[in-house]
mmCIF file of C-alpha atoms in Angstrom:
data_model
loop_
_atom_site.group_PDB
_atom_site.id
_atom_site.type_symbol
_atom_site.label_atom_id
_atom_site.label_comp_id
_atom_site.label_asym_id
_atom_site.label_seq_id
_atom_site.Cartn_x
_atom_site.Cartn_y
_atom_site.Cartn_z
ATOM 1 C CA UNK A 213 34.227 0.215 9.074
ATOM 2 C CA UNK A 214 32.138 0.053 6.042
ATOM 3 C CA UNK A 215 32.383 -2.869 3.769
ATOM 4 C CA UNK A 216 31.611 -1.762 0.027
ATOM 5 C CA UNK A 217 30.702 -4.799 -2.207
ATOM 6 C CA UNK A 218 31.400 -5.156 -6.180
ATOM 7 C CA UNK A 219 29.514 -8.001 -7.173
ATOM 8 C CA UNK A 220 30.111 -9.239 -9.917
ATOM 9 C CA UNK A 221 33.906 -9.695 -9.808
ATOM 10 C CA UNK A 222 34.284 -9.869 -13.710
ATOM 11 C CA UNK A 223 31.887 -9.111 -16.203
ATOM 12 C CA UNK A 224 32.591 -9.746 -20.215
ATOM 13 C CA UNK A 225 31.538 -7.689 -22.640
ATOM 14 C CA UNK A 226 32.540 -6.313 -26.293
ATOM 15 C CA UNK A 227 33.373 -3.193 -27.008
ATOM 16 C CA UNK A 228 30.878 -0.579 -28.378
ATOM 17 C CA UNK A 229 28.108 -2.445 -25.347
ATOM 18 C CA UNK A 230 27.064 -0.466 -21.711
ATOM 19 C CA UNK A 231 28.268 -1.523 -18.887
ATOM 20 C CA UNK A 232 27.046 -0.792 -15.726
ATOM 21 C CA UNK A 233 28.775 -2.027 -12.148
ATOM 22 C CA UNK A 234 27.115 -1.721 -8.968
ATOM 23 C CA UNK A 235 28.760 -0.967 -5.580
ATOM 24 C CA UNK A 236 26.782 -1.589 -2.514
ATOM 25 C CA UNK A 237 28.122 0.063 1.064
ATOM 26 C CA UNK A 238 27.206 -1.982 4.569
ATOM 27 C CA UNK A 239 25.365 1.267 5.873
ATOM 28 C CA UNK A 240 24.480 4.404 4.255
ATOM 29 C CA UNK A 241 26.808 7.060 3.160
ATOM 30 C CA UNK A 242 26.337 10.687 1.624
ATOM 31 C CA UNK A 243 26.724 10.357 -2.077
ATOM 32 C CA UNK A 244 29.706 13.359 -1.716
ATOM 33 C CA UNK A 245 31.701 10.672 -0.285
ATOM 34 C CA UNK A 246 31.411 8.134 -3.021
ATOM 35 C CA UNK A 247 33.795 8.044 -5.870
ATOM 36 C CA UNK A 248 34.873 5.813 -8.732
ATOM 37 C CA UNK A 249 38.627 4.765 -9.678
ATOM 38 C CA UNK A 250 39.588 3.077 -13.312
ATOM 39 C CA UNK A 251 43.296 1.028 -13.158
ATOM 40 C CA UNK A 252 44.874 -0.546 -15.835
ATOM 41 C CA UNK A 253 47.580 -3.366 -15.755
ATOM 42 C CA UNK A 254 50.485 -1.851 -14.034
ATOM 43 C CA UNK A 255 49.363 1.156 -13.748
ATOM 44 C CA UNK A 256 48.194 3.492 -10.372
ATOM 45 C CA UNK A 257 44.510 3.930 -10.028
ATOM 46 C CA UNK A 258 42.446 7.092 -11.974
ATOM 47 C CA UNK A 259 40.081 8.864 -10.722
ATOM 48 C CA UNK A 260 36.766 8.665 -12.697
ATOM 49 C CA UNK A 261 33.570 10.175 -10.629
ATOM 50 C CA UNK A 262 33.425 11.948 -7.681
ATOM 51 C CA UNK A 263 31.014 12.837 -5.282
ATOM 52 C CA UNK A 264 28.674 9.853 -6.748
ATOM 53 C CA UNK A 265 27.760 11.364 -9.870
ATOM 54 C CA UNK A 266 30.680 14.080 -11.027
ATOM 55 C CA UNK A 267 32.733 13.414 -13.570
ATOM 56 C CA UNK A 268 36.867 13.889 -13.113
ATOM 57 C CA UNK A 269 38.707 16.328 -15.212
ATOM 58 C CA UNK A 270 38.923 14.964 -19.167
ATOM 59 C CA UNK A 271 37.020 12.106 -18.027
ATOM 60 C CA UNK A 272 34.834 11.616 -21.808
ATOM 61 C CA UNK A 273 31.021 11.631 -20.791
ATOM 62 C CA UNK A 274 30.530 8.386 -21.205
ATOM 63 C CA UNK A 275 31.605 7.524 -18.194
ATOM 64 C CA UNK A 276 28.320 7.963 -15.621
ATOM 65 C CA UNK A 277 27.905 7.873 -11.841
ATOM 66 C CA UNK A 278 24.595 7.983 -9.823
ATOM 67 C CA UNK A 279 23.202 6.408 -6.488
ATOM 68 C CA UNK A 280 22.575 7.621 -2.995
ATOM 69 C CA UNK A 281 22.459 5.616 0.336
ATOM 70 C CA UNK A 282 23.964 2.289 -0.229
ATOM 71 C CA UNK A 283 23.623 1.147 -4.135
ATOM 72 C CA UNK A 284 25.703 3.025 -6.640
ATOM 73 C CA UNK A 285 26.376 2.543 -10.069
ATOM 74 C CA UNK A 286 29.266 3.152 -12.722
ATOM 75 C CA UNK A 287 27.473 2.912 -16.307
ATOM 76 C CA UNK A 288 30.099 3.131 -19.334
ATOM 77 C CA UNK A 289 27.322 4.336 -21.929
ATOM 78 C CA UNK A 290 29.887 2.456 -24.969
ATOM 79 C CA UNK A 291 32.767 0.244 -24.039
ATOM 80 C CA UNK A 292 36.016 1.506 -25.860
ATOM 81 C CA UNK A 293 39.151 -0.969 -26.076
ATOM 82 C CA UNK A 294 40.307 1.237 -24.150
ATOM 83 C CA UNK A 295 38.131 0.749 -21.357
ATOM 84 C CA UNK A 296 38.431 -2.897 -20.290
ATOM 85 C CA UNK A 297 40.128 -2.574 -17.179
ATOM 86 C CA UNK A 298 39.412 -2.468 -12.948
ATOM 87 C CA UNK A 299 36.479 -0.149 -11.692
ATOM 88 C CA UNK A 300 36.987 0.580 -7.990
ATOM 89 C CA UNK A 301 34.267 2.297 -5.970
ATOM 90 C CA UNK A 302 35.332 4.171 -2.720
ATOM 91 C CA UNK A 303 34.040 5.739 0.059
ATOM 92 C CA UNK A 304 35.404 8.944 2.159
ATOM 93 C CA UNK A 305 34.337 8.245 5.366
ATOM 94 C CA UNK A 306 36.081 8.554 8.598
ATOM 95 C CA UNK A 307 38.196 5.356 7.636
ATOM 96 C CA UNK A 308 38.346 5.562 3.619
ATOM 97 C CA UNK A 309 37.268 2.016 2.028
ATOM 98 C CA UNK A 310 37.663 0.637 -1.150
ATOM 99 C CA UNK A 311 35.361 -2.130 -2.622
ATOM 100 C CA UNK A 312 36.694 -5.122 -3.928
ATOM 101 C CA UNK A 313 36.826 -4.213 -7.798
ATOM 102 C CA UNK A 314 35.160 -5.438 -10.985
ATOM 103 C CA UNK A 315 36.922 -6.427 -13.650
ATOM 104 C CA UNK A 316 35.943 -5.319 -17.096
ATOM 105 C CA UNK A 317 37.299 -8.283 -19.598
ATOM 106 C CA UNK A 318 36.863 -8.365 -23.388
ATOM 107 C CA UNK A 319 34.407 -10.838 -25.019
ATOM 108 C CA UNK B 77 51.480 19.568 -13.171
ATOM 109 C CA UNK B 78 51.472 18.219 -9.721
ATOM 110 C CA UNK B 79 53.807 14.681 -9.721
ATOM 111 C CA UNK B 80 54.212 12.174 -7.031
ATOM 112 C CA UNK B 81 57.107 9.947 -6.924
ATOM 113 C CA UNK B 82 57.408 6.959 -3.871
ATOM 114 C CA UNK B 83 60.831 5.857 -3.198
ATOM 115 C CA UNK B 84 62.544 3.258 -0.792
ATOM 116 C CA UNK B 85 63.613 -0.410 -0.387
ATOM 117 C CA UNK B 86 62.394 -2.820 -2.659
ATOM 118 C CA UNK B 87 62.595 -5.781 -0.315
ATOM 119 C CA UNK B 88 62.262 -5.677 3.406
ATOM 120 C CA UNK B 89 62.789 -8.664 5.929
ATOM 121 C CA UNK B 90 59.978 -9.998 8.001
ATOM 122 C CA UNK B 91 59.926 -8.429 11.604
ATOM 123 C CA UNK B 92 61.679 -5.348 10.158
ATOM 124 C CA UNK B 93 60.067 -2.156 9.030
ATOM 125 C CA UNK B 94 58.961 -0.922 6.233
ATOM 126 C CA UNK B 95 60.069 2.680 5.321
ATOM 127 C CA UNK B 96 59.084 4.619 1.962
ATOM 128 C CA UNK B 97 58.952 8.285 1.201
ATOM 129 C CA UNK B 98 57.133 10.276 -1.152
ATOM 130 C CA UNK B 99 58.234 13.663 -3.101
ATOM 131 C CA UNK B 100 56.063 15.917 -4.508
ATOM 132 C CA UNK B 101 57.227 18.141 -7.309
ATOM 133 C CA UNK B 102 55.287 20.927 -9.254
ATOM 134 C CA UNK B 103 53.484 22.069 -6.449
ATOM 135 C CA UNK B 104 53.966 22.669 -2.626
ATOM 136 C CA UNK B 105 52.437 20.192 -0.015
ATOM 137 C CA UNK B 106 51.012 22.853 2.207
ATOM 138 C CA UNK B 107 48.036 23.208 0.468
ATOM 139 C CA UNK B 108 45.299 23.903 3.133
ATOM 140 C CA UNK B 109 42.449 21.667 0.401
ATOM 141 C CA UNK B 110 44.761 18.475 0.562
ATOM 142 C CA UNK B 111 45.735 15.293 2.610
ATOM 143 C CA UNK B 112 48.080 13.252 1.337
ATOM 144 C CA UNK B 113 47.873 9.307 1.663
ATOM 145 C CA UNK B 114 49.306 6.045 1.615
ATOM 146 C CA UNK B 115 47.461 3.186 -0.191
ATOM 147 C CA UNK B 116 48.744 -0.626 -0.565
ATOM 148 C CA UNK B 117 47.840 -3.432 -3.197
ATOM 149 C CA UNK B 118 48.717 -6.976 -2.705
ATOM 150 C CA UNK B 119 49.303 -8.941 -5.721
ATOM 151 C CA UNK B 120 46.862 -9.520 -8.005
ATOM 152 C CA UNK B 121 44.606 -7.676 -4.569
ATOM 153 C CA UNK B 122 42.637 -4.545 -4.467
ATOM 154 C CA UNK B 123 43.035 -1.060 -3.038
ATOM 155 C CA UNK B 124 43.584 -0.319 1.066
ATOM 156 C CA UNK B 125 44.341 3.109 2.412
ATOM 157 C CA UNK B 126 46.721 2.558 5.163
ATOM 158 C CA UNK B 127 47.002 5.981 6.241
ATOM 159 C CA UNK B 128 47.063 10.171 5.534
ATOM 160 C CA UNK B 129 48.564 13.267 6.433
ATOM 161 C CA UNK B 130 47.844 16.997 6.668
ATOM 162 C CA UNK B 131 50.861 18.882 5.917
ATOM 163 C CA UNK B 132 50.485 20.584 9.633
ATOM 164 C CA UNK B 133 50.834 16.953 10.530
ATOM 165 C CA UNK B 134 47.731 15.799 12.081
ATOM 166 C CA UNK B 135 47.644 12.487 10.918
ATOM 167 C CA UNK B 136 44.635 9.716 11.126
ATOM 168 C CA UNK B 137 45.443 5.608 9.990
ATOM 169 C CA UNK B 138 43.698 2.391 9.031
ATOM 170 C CA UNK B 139 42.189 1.091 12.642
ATOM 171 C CA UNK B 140 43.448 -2.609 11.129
ATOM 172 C CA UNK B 141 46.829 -1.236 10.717
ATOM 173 C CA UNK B 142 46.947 1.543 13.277
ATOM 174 C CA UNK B 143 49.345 0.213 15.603
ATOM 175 C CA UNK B 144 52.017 -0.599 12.724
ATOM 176 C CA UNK B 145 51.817 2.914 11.138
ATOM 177 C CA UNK B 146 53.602 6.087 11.354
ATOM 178 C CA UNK B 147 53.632 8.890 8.698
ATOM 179 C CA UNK B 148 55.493 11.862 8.800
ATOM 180 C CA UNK B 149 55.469 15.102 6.970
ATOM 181 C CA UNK B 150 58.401 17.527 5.529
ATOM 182 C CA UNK B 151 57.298 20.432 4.345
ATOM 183 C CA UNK B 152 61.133 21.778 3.889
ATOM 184 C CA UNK B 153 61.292 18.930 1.248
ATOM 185 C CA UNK B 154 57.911 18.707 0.479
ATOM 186 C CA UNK B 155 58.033 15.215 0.947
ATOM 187 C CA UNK B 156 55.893 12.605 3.259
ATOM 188 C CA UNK B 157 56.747 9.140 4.558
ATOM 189 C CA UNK B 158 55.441 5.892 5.931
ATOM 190 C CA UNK B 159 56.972 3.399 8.272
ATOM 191 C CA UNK B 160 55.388 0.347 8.804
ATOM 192 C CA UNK B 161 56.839 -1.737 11.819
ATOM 193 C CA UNK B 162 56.994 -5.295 12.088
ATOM 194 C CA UNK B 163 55.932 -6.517 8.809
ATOM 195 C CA UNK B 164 55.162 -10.147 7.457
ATOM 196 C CA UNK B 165 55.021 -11.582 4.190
ATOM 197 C CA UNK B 166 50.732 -10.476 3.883
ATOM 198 C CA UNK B 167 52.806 -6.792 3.882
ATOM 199 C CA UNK B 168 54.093 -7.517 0.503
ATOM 200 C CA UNK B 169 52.413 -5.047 -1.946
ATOM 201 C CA UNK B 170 52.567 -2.224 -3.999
ATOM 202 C CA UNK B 171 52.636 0.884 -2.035
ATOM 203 C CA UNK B 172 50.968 4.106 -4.049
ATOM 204 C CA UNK B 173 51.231 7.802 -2.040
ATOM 205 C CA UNK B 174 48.464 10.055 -3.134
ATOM 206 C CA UNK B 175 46.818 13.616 -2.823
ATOM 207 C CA UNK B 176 43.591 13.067 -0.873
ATOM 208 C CA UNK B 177 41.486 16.092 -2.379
ATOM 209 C CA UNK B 178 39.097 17.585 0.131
ATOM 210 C CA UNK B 179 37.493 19.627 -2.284
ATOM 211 C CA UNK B 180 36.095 16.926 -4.402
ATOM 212 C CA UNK B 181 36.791 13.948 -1.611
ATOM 213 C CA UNK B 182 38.447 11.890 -3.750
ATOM 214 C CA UNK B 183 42.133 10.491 -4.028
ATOM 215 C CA UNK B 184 42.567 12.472 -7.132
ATOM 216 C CA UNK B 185 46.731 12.211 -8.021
ATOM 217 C CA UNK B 186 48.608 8.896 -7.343
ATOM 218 C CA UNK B 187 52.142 8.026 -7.757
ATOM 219 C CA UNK B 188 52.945 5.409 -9.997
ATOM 220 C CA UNK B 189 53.685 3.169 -7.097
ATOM 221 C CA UNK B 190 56.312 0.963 -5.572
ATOM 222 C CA UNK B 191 56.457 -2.900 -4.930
ATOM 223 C CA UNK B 192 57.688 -3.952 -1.569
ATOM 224 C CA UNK B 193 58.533 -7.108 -1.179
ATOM 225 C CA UNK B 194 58.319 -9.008 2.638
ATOM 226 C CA UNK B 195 61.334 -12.031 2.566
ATOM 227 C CA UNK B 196 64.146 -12.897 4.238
#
């Protein structure tokens, strides 16, 4: 199975900063198999980035992917209020895997 | 404008099994570009896919949770299920069903989930 690893859990930040959240995978994947999810209180996960680097339908552009091999990275160019929330990275391998999550949290 | 709705018992009790089904409306689940999965999310937890289905109904699980799981497919009703068999309180989540795109590879429509609940 392959472990992916959000470190850190939270990060605080105010809006109008970058942001940018790593994910790191146990073994090396294709970056087609690498995708980003946002999810807000009580809500079901969205999907942000696909295939490492492309944005999801009426995703706004400030919203980033990139990485290959093991390290890949979410940047949010300008933090909106709306946001602050959970960043999931996945990976589509033979046994799909989620990393743990980083929380976004408002200075 | 594809919708995904998960239905089924709120609470379950332990040893017994866990059934849910999801319907999908505004679009048929025969699509030859889709899977369509199960993912779970403990309290206050992250994400884990438990399990996904091709509407022809080859089916492939979660090794940690393989010999629990059984999904099913209806095409007549255009509806998919999970049962999960002898489940323990650490089964308490919220249970999403989602399309698994194989275009983009990505879980790219979720239901709004369900919370299941693991007491006697």
């Amino acid at each position: 199975e392959i472990v992916l690893t959000q470190s850190p859990g939270t990060v605080s930040l105010s809006p109008g900063e970058g942001a940018t959240l790593p994910c790191r995978a146990s073994q090396s994947i294709s970056s087609s198999y690498l995708a980003w999810y946002q999810q807000k209180p009580g809500q079901a996960p969205r999907i942000l980035i696909y295939g490492a680097s492309s944005r999801a339908t009426g995703i706004p552009d400030r919203f980033s992917g990139s990485g290959s091999g093991t390290d890949f990275t979410l940047t949010i160019s300008r933090l909106e209020p709306e946001d602050f929330a959970v960043y999931y990275c996945q990976q589509y391998g033979s046994s799909p895997t989620f990393g743990g999550g980083t929380k976004v949290e408002i200075k | 404008q594809l919708h995904l709705q998960e239905s089924g018992p709120g609470l379950v009790k332990p040893s017994e099994t866990l059934s849910l089904t999801c319907t999908v409306s505004g679009g048929s689940i025969t699509g030859t570009s889709y899977y369509w999965g199960w993912i779970r999310q403990p309290p206050g937890k992250g994400l884990e896919w438990i399990g996904s289905i091709f509407y022809s109904g080859s089916t492939y699980y979660n090794p940690s949770l393989k010999s629990r799981v059984t999904i099913s497919v209806d095409t007549s009703k255009n509806q998919f299920s999970l049962k999960l068999s002898s489940v323990t309180a650490a089964d308490t989540a919220v249970y999403y069903c989602a399309r698994q795109n194989l275009v983009i590879v990505a879980f790219d429509l979720w239901g709004r989930g369900t919370l299941v609940t693991v007491s006697s």
